[in-house]
């Protein structure tokens, strides 16, 4: 079922990630053309007229939420309601007949954290957009939480409540710092920048959804002599991209000149915050030098 869902999601998202340039806007530069054209082909974005997208114009909260909902295929398909949910029952300043009302309702029930008193017509800053986009992306893709070490030059300008989600678009290669290493969190986002970020996020989601599960973790062990009577045995997993992966020695059985070392492994939980650093999970035990170590996975109960 999960595999089928992943394939369906990928098909939906990938349907517009390849495109032709026959109807490309004339005012979009090469750096944003692929993103804007792909999103246009999927019906995610539209221009101010047939030939112009106005990529340098400021984008509103309403346009931002609509773009994210469409690009990431957020929906209410798996939610049953006793009565039709209305935007006015959730947000203070959004009318039920507004063109963006449905997008805000969908975003809310998909866990996107939008302020209840949001002004849909207001412009949106880079940090606000990053916060909403990562919220939508990680809820949709069930990404593991990671703790990042910041190298953003103007980190002190980021609103504290947005900090983690501002850093993650940089980690995912969704957004970029400027040439000085600054993120410019308080700058207002443009339509072209928003389209590029959302397009990149959709690609990240596709790659994450298609990533095959690891069936067998590569396990190795090394034996180190402590003294003539004792050896140190170190079990190691393959290299991991973040902390949160573990290995535990469950038991050791001695028979026929062998020490049978039973182990189990653990992976990060989706709600667990972990540092994004390269790690090699290890576990250590000590056995008599009379025995030859043999490792085997623990039998699940």
mmCIF file of C-alpha atoms in Angstrom:
data_model
loop_
_atom_site.group_PDB
_atom_site.id
_atom_site.type_symbol
_atom_site.label_atom_id
_atom_site.label_comp_id
_atom_site.label_asym_id
_atom_site.label_seq_id
_atom_site.Cartn_x
_atom_site.Cartn_y
_atom_site.Cartn_z
ATOM 1 C CA UNK A 1 0.000 0.000 0.000
ATOM 2 C CA UNK A 2 2.793 2.442 0.934
ATOM 3 C CA UNK A 3 4.662 1.604 -2.270
ATOM 4 C CA UNK A 4 1.535 2.225 -4.354
ATOM 5 C CA UNK A 5 0.928 5.522 -2.575
ATOM 6 C CA UNK A 6 4.511 6.592 -3.201
ATOM 7 C CA UNK A 7 4.211 5.745 -6.891
ATOM 8 C CA UNK A 8 0.951 7.687 -7.145
ATOM 9 C CA UNK A 9 2.478 10.695 -5.420
ATOM 10 C CA UNK A 10 5.532 10.585 -7.672
ATOM 11 C CA UNK A 11 3.369 10.348 -10.777
ATOM 12 C CA UNK A 12 1.349 13.385 -9.715
ATOM 13 C CA UNK A 13 4.370 15.488 -8.867
ATOM 14 C CA UNK A 14 6.515 14.374 -11.790
ATOM 15 C CA UNK A 15 3.709 14.994 -14.289
ATOM 16 C CA UNK A 16 4.725 18.626 -14.546
ATOM 17 C CA UNK A 17 8.411 18.472 -13.713
ATOM 18 C CA UNK A 18 9.270 17.936 -17.363
ATOM 19 C CA UNK A 19 7.998 20.482 -19.807
ATOM 20 C CA UNK A 20 8.237 22.138 -23.184
ATOM 21 C CA UNK A 21 9.042 25.780 -23.742
ATOM 22 C CA UNK A 22 6.364 26.517 -26.347
ATOM 23 C CA UNK A 23 4.363 28.625 -23.887
ATOM 24 C CA UNK A 24 7.235 29.949 -21.770
ATOM 25 C CA UNK A 25 6.817 33.408 -20.279
ATOM 26 C CA UNK A 26 8.995 36.058 -21.900
ATOM 27 C CA UNK A 27 9.975 37.847 -18.681
ATOM 28 C CA UNK A 28 11.436 34.889 -16.734
ATOM 29 C CA UNK A 29 15.218 34.556 -16.633
ATOM 30 C CA UNK A 30 17.028 31.260 -17.169
ATOM 31 C CA UNK A 31 17.656 30.684 -13.456
ATOM 32 C CA UNK A 32 13.913 30.529 -12.770
ATOM 33 C CA UNK A 33 12.595 29.409 -16.147
ATOM 34 C CA UNK A 34 12.618 25.658 -15.467
ATOM 35 C CA UNK A 35 10.742 26.036 -12.200
ATOM 36 C CA UNK A 36 8.139 28.480 -13.484
ATOM 37 C CA UNK A 37 7.539 26.545 -16.707
ATOM 38 C CA UNK A 38 7.153 23.210 -14.894
ATOM 39 C CA UNK A 39 4.715 24.661 -12.369
ATOM 40 C CA UNK A 40 2.796 26.405 -15.149
ATOM 41 C CA UNK A 41 2.467 23.100 -16.999
ATOM 42 C CA UNK A 42 0.915 21.538 -13.891
ATOM 43 C CA UNK A 43 -1.477 24.425 -13.372
ATOM 44 C CA UNK A 44 0.258 25.449 -10.152
ATOM 45 C CA UNK A 45 1.103 28.998 -11.296
ATOM 46 C CA UNK A 46 -0.207 31.369 -13.919
ATOM 47 C CA UNK A 47 0.948 34.681 -15.321
ATOM 48 C CA UNK A 48 -0.464 38.147 -15.124
ATOM 49 C CA UNK A 49 -1.153 37.676 -18.837
ATOM 50 C CA UNK A 50 -0.276 35.119 -21.503
ATOM 51 C CA UNK A 51 3.335 36.282 -21.894
ATOM 52 C CA UNK A 52 4.307 37.626 -18.486
ATOM 53 C CA UNK A 53 4.767 35.984 -15.107
ATOM 54 C CA UNK A 54 6.081 39.079 -13.280
ATOM 55 C CA UNK A 55 8.785 37.140 -11.408
ATOM 56 C CA UNK A 56 10.102 40.203 -9.602
ATOM 57 C CA UNK A 57 6.743 41.194 -8.136
ATOM 58 C CA UNK A 58 6.119 40.515 -4.458
ATOM 59 C CA UNK A 59 4.066 37.430 -3.622
ATOM 60 C CA UNK A 60 1.207 37.417 -1.114
ATOM 61 C CA UNK A 61 0.361 34.922 1.632
ATOM 62 C CA UNK A 62 -2.654 33.801 -0.394
ATOM 63 C CA UNK A 63 -0.617 33.135 -3.529
ATOM 64 C CA UNK A 64 2.048 31.384 -1.456
ATOM 65 C CA UNK A 65 -0.352 28.977 0.247
ATOM 66 C CA UNK A 66 -2.154 28.241 -3.018
ATOM 67 C CA UNK A 67 1.165 27.474 -4.727
ATOM 68 C CA UNK A 68 2.353 25.134 -1.967
ATOM 69 C CA UNK A 69 -0.926 23.231 -1.752
ATOM 70 C CA UNK A 70 -1.024 22.627 -5.493
ATOM 71 C CA UNK A 71 2.680 21.872 -5.994
ATOM 72 C CA UNK A 72 2.917 19.392 -3.121
ATOM 73 C CA UNK A 73 -0.496 17.857 -3.898
ATOM 74 C CA UNK A 74 -1.910 18.528 -0.442
ATOM 75 C CA UNK A 75 -5.524 17.396 -0.208
ATOM 76 C CA UNK A 76 -8.315 16.202 2.081
ATOM 77 C CA UNK A 77 -8.843 12.836 0.394
ATOM 78 C CA UNK A 78 -8.156 10.756 3.506
ATOM 79 C CA UNK A 79 -10.093 12.951 5.952
ATOM 80 C CA UNK A 80 -13.779 12.489 6.686
ATOM 81 C CA UNK A 81 -15.795 15.458 7.911
ATOM 82 C CA UNK A 82 -19.244 15.559 9.448
ATOM 83 C CA UNK A 83 -19.751 18.900 7.722
ATOM 84 C CA UNK A 84 -17.803 20.770 5.059
ATOM 85 C CA UNK A 85 -14.936 22.695 6.714
ATOM 86 C CA UNK A 86 -14.951 26.435 6.112
ATOM 87 C CA UNK A 87 -12.091 28.893 6.112
ATOM 88 C CA UNK A 88 -14.047 31.337 8.264
ATOM 89 C CA UNK A 89 -14.218 28.723 10.994
ATOM 90 C CA UNK A 90 -10.428 28.556 11.118
ATOM 91 C CA UNK A 91 -9.073 31.952 10.101
ATOM 92 C CA UNK A 92 -10.127 35.408 11.209
ATOM 93 C CA UNK A 93 -9.650 37.294 7.933
ATOM 94 C CA UNK A 94 -10.437 34.731 5.212
ATOM 95 C CA UNK A 95 -13.878 34.700 3.612
ATOM 96 C CA UNK A 96 -15.357 31.382 2.555
ATOM 97 C CA UNK A 97 -15.890 32.604 -1.021
ATOM 98 C CA UNK A 98 -12.332 33.886 -1.499
ATOM 99 C CA UNK A 99 -10.454 32.252 -4.401
ATOM 100 C CA UNK A 100 -7.783 31.017 -1.978
ATOM 101 C CA UNK A 101 -10.114 29.835 0.818
ATOM 102 C CA UNK A 102 -9.936 26.148 -0.097
ATOM 103 C CA UNK A 103 -6.128 26.217 -0.175
ATOM 104 C CA UNK A 104 -5.992 27.598 3.369
ATOM 105 C CA UNK A 105 -8.429 24.940 4.600
ATOM 106 C CA UNK A 106 -6.415 22.171 2.934
ATOM 107 C CA UNK A 107 -3.171 23.547 4.344
ATOM 108 C CA UNK A 108 -4.645 23.682 7.856
ATOM 109 C CA UNK A 109 -5.821 20.062 7.842
ATOM 110 C CA UNK A 110 -2.464 18.949 6.434
ATOM 111 C CA UNK A 111 -0.641 20.412 9.418
ATOM 112 C CA UNK A 112 0.744 23.544 7.777
ATOM 113 C CA UNK A 113 1.161 26.063 10.580
ATOM 114 C CA UNK A 114 -0.451 29.271 9.349
ATOM 115 C CA UNK A 115 -1.374 31.997 11.871
ATOM 116 C CA UNK A 116 -5.118 32.100 12.492
ATOM 117 C CA UNK A 117 -5.115 35.890 12.036
ATOM 118 C CA UNK A 118 -3.102 35.843 8.800
ATOM 119 C CA UNK A 119 -3.723 38.640 6.323
ATOM 120 C CA UNK A 120 -3.984 36.758 2.998
ATOM 121 C CA UNK A 121 -3.225 39.871 0.967
ATOM 122 C CA UNK A 122 -0.050 40.750 2.846
ATOM 123 C CA UNK A 123 3.367 40.132 1.380
ATOM 124 C CA UNK A 124 5.413 37.264 2.791
ATOM 125 C CA UNK A 125 9.028 37.335 3.906
ATOM 126 C CA UNK A 126 11.667 34.742 3.091
ATOM 127 C CA UNK A 127 11.603 33.330 6.616
ATOM 128 C CA UNK A 128 7.805 33.155 6.693
ATOM 129 C CA UNK A 129 7.676 31.365 3.342
ATOM 130 C CA UNK A 130 10.440 28.957 4.392
ATOM 131 C CA UNK A 131 8.555 28.176 7.602
ATOM 132 C CA UNK A 132 5.329 27.350 5.743
ATOM 133 C CA UNK A 133 7.037 25.433 2.940
ATOM 134 C CA UNK A 134 9.070 23.180 5.235
ATOM 135 C CA UNK A 135 6.011 22.626 7.410
ATOM 136 C CA UNK A 136 4.064 21.445 4.349
ATOM 137 C CA UNK A 137 6.938 19.411 2.903
ATOM 138 C CA UNK A 138 7.831 17.523 6.063
ATOM 139 C CA UNK A 139 4.232 16.743 6.961
ATOM 140 C CA UNK A 140 3.548 15.484 3.432
ATOM 141 C CA UNK A 141 6.720 13.401 3.179
ATOM 142 C CA UNK A 142 7.067 12.323 6.813
ATOM 143 C CA UNK A 143 10.692 13.440 6.905
ATOM 144 C CA UNK A 144 12.808 12.690 9.988
ATOM 145 C CA UNK A 145 13.544 15.762 12.074
ATOM 146 C CA UNK A 146 17.166 16.872 11.948
ATOM 147 C CA UNK A 147 19.168 19.333 14.012
ATOM 148 C CA UNK A 148 21.350 21.537 11.832
ATOM 149 C CA UNK A 149 24.443 23.551 12.612
ATOM 150 C CA UNK A 150 23.962 27.029 11.180
ATOM 151 C CA UNK A 151 26.500 28.780 8.989
ATOM 152 C CA UNK A 152 24.096 31.567 7.982
ATOM 153 C CA UNK A 153 25.818 34.938 8.262
ATOM 154 C CA UNK A 154 22.701 36.806 9.423
ATOM 155 C CA UNK A 155 21.339 34.079 11.694
ATOM 156 C CA UNK A 156 20.722 36.671 14.408
ATOM 157 C CA UNK A 157 18.113 38.275 12.132
ATOM 158 C CA UNK A 158 15.981 35.110 11.936
ATOM 159 C CA UNK A 159 12.882 35.054 14.117
ATOM 160 C CA UNK A 160 13.638 32.371 16.768
ATOM 161 C CA UNK A 161 10.440 30.390 16.155
ATOM 162 C CA UNK A 162 11.361 30.093 12.446
ATOM 163 C CA UNK A 163 15.025 29.227 12.861
ATOM 164 C CA UNK A 164 14.881 25.439 12.432
ATOM 165 C CA UNK A 165 12.648 25.632 9.374
ATOM 166 C CA UNK A 166 14.709 28.413 7.818
ATOM 167 C CA UNK A 167 17.830 26.246 7.958
ATOM 168 C CA UNK A 168 16.202 23.126 6.516
ATOM 169 C CA UNK A 169 15.457 24.594 3.036
ATOM 170 C CA UNK A 170 19.175 25.315 2.806
ATOM 171 C CA UNK A 171 19.957 21.748 3.885
ATOM 172 C CA UNK A 172 17.525 20.309 1.313
ATOM 173 C CA UNK A 173 18.947 22.624 -1.422
ATOM 174 C CA UNK A 174 15.524 24.203 -1.828
ATOM 175 C CA UNK A 175 16.778 27.727 -1.165
ATOM 176 C CA UNK A 176 20.184 29.357 -1.213
ATOM 177 C CA UNK A 177 22.083 31.996 0.695
ATOM 178 C CA UNK A 178 23.310 35.059 -1.139
ATOM 179 C CA UNK A 179 26.936 35.562 -2.176
ATOM 180 C CA UNK A 180 27.842 36.892 1.277
ATOM 181 C CA UNK A 181 26.414 33.834 3.062
ATOM 182 C CA UNK A 182 23.283 35.640 4.299
ATOM 183 C CA UNK A 183 19.699 34.366 4.078
ATOM 184 C CA UNK A 184 18.025 37.796 4.358
ATOM 185 C CA UNK A 185 15.094 36.431 6.374
ATOM 186 C CA UNK A 186 13.163 39.701 6.580
ATOM 187 C CA UNK A 187 13.303 40.414 2.831
ATOM 188 C CA UNK A 188 10.026 40.046 0.963
ATOM 189 C CA UNK A 189 9.908 37.034 -1.377
ATOM 190 C CA UNK A 190 9.196 37.488 -5.085
ATOM 191 C CA UNK A 191 6.979 35.387 -7.336
ATOM 192 C CA UNK A 192 9.991 33.980 -9.170
ATOM 193 C CA UNK A 193 11.792 33.037 -5.964
ATOM 194 C CA UNK A 194 8.649 31.428 -4.552
ATOM 195 C CA UNK A 195 8.148 29.338 -7.690
ATOM 196 C CA UNK A 196 11.775 28.180 -7.583
ATOM 197 C CA UNK A 197 11.583 27.180 -3.909
ATOM 198 C CA UNK A 198 8.298 25.332 -4.366
ATOM 199 C CA UNK A 199 9.567 23.549 -7.485
ATOM 200 C CA UNK A 200 12.706 22.457 -5.647
ATOM 201 C CA UNK A 201 10.595 21.287 -2.703
ATOM 202 C CA UNK A 202 8.426 19.183 -5.029
ATOM 203 C CA UNK A 203 11.571 17.563 -6.428
ATOM 204 C CA UNK A 204 12.849 16.839 -2.914
ATOM 205 C CA UNK A 205 9.502 15.238 -2.073
ATOM 206 C CA UNK A 206 9.613 13.065 -5.196
ATOM 207 C CA UNK A 207 13.153 11.898 -4.406
ATOM 208 C CA UNK A 208 12.181 11.166 -0.789
ATOM 209 C CA UNK A 209 9.052 9.248 -1.811
ATOM 210 C CA UNK A 210 10.945 7.118 -4.325
ATOM 211 C CA UNK A 211 13.856 6.317 -2.010
ATOM 212 C CA UNK A 212 13.795 2.541 -1.453
ATOM 213 C CA UNK A 213 13.894 1.278 2.124
ATOM 214 C CA UNK A 214 17.171 -0.212 3.285
ATOM 215 C CA UNK A 215 16.565 -3.947 3.471
ATOM 216 C CA UNK A 216 19.896 -4.984 4.963
ATOM 217 C CA UNK A 217 22.178 -2.684 6.887
ATOM 218 C CA UNK A 218 25.832 -3.480 6.314
ATOM 219 C CA UNK A 219 27.278 -4.715 9.609
ATOM 220 C CA UNK A 220 30.954 -5.250 10.363
ATOM 221 C CA UNK A 221 32.974 -5.986 13.475
ATOM 222 C CA UNK A 222 36.569 -5.530 14.537
ATOM 223 C CA UNK A 223 38.538 -7.396 17.214
ATOM 224 C CA UNK A 224 41.174 -5.622 19.266
ATOM 225 C CA UNK A 225 43.387 -7.325 21.823
ATOM 226 C CA UNK A 226 43.108 -5.841 25.300
ATOM 227 C CA UNK A 227 45.431 -8.377 26.930
ATOM 228 C CA UNK A 228 46.206 -12.070 26.613
ATOM 229 C CA UNK A 229 42.839 -13.034 28.103
ATOM 230 C CA UNK A 230 40.403 -10.394 26.801
ATOM 231 C CA UNK A 231 39.493 -9.044 23.360
ATOM 232 C CA UNK A 232 37.482 -5.928 22.578
ATOM 233 C CA UNK A 233 34.825 -6.450 19.872
ATOM 234 C CA UNK A 234 33.367 -3.370 18.111
ATOM 235 C CA UNK A 235 30.235 -3.739 15.982
ATOM 236 C CA UNK A 236 29.659 -1.032 13.336
ATOM 237 C CA UNK A 237 26.853 -0.148 10.978
ATOM 238 C CA UNK A 238 27.331 1.506 7.599
ATOM 239 C CA UNK A 239 27.869 5.279 7.466
ATOM 240 C CA UNK A 240 24.753 7.373 8.143
ATOM 241 C CA UNK A 241 23.903 10.933 7.116
ATOM 242 C CA UNK A 242 22.644 12.016 10.542
ATOM 243 C CA UNK A 243 22.689 11.111 14.202
ATOM 244 C CA UNK A 244 19.870 9.029 15.682
ATOM 245 C CA UNK A 245 20.889 5.653 14.266
ATOM 246 C CA UNK A 246 21.900 3.076 16.860
ATOM 247 C CA UNK A 247 23.080 -0.447 17.460
ATOM 248 C CA UNK A 248 22.620 -2.452 20.655
ATOM 249 C CA UNK A 249 24.160 -5.722 21.763
ATOM 250 C CA UNK A 250 21.299 -7.823 23.120
ATOM 251 C CA UNK A 251 23.060 -10.987 24.243
ATOM 252 C CA UNK A 252 26.207 -13.128 23.933
ATOM 253 C CA UNK A 253 26.095 -16.912 23.881
ATOM 254 C CA UNK A 254 29.238 -19.021 24.215
ATOM 255 C CA UNK A 255 29.347 -22.421 22.577
ATOM 256 C CA UNK A 256 31.707 -24.561 20.535
ATOM 257 C CA UNK A 257 34.515 -22.050 20.838
ATOM 258 C CA UNK A 258 32.399 -19.187 19.461
ATOM 259 C CA UNK A 259 30.906 -16.087 21.056
ATOM 260 C CA UNK A 260 27.559 -15.509 19.297
ATOM 261 C CA UNK A 261 26.886 -11.780 19.638
ATOM 262 C CA UNK A 262 23.232 -10.916 19.034
ATOM 263 C CA UNK A 263 22.483 -7.298 18.096
ATOM 264 C CA UNK A 264 19.586 -5.044 17.117
ATOM 265 C CA UNK A 265 19.550 -1.716 15.290
ATOM 266 C CA UNK A 266 17.400 1.391 15.576
ATOM 267 C CA UNK A 267 16.714 4.268 13.192
ATOM 268 C CA UNK A 268 15.579 7.862 13.866
ATOM 269 C CA UNK A 269 11.888 8.379 14.604
ATOM 270 C CA UNK A 270 10.040 10.885 12.365
ATOM 271 C CA UNK A 271 9.451 13.153 15.391
ATOM 272 C CA UNK A 272 13.025 12.927 16.663
ATOM 273 C CA UNK A 273 15.445 15.864 16.293
ATOM 274 C CA UNK A 274 18.930 14.756 15.210
ATOM 275 C CA UNK A 275 22.090 16.544 14.134
ATOM 276 C CA UNK A 276 22.857 16.387 10.400
ATOM 277 C CA UNK A 277 26.352 14.962 10.749
ATOM 278 C CA UNK A 278 27.998 11.905 9.217
ATOM 279 C CA UNK A 279 28.031 9.113 11.817
ATOM 280 C CA UNK A 280 29.008 5.461 12.064
ATOM 281 C CA UNK A 281 26.885 3.769 14.768
ATOM 282 C CA UNK A 282 28.936 1.447 16.971
ATOM 283 C CA UNK A 283 28.560 -0.846 19.965
ATOM 284 C CA UNK A 284 31.357 -2.407 22.025
ATOM 285 C CA UNK A 285 31.640 -5.539 24.133
ATOM 286 C CA UNK A 286 34.473 -7.565 25.672
ATOM 287 C CA UNK A 287 34.898 -11.341 25.443
ATOM 288 C CA UNK A 288 37.429 -13.947 26.426
ATOM 289 C CA UNK A 289 40.223 -14.412 23.920
ATOM 290 C CA UNK A 290 39.381 -18.122 23.998
ATOM 291 C CA UNK A 291 36.315 -17.459 21.828
ATOM 292 C CA UNK A 292 35.944 -16.433 18.188
ATOM 293 C CA UNK A 293 33.322 -13.673 17.795
ATOM 294 C CA UNK A 294 30.367 -14.198 15.431
ATOM 295 C CA UNK A 295 27.647 -11.534 15.000
ATOM 296 C CA UNK A 296 23.990 -12.161 14.156
ATOM 297 C CA UNK A 297 20.816 -10.006 14.221
ATOM 298 C CA UNK A 298 18.521 -10.573 17.167
ATOM 299 C CA UNK A 299 15.374 -12.568 16.489
ATOM 300 C CA UNK A 300 12.301 -10.332 16.645
ATOM 301 C CA UNK A 301 9.781 -11.251 19.306
#
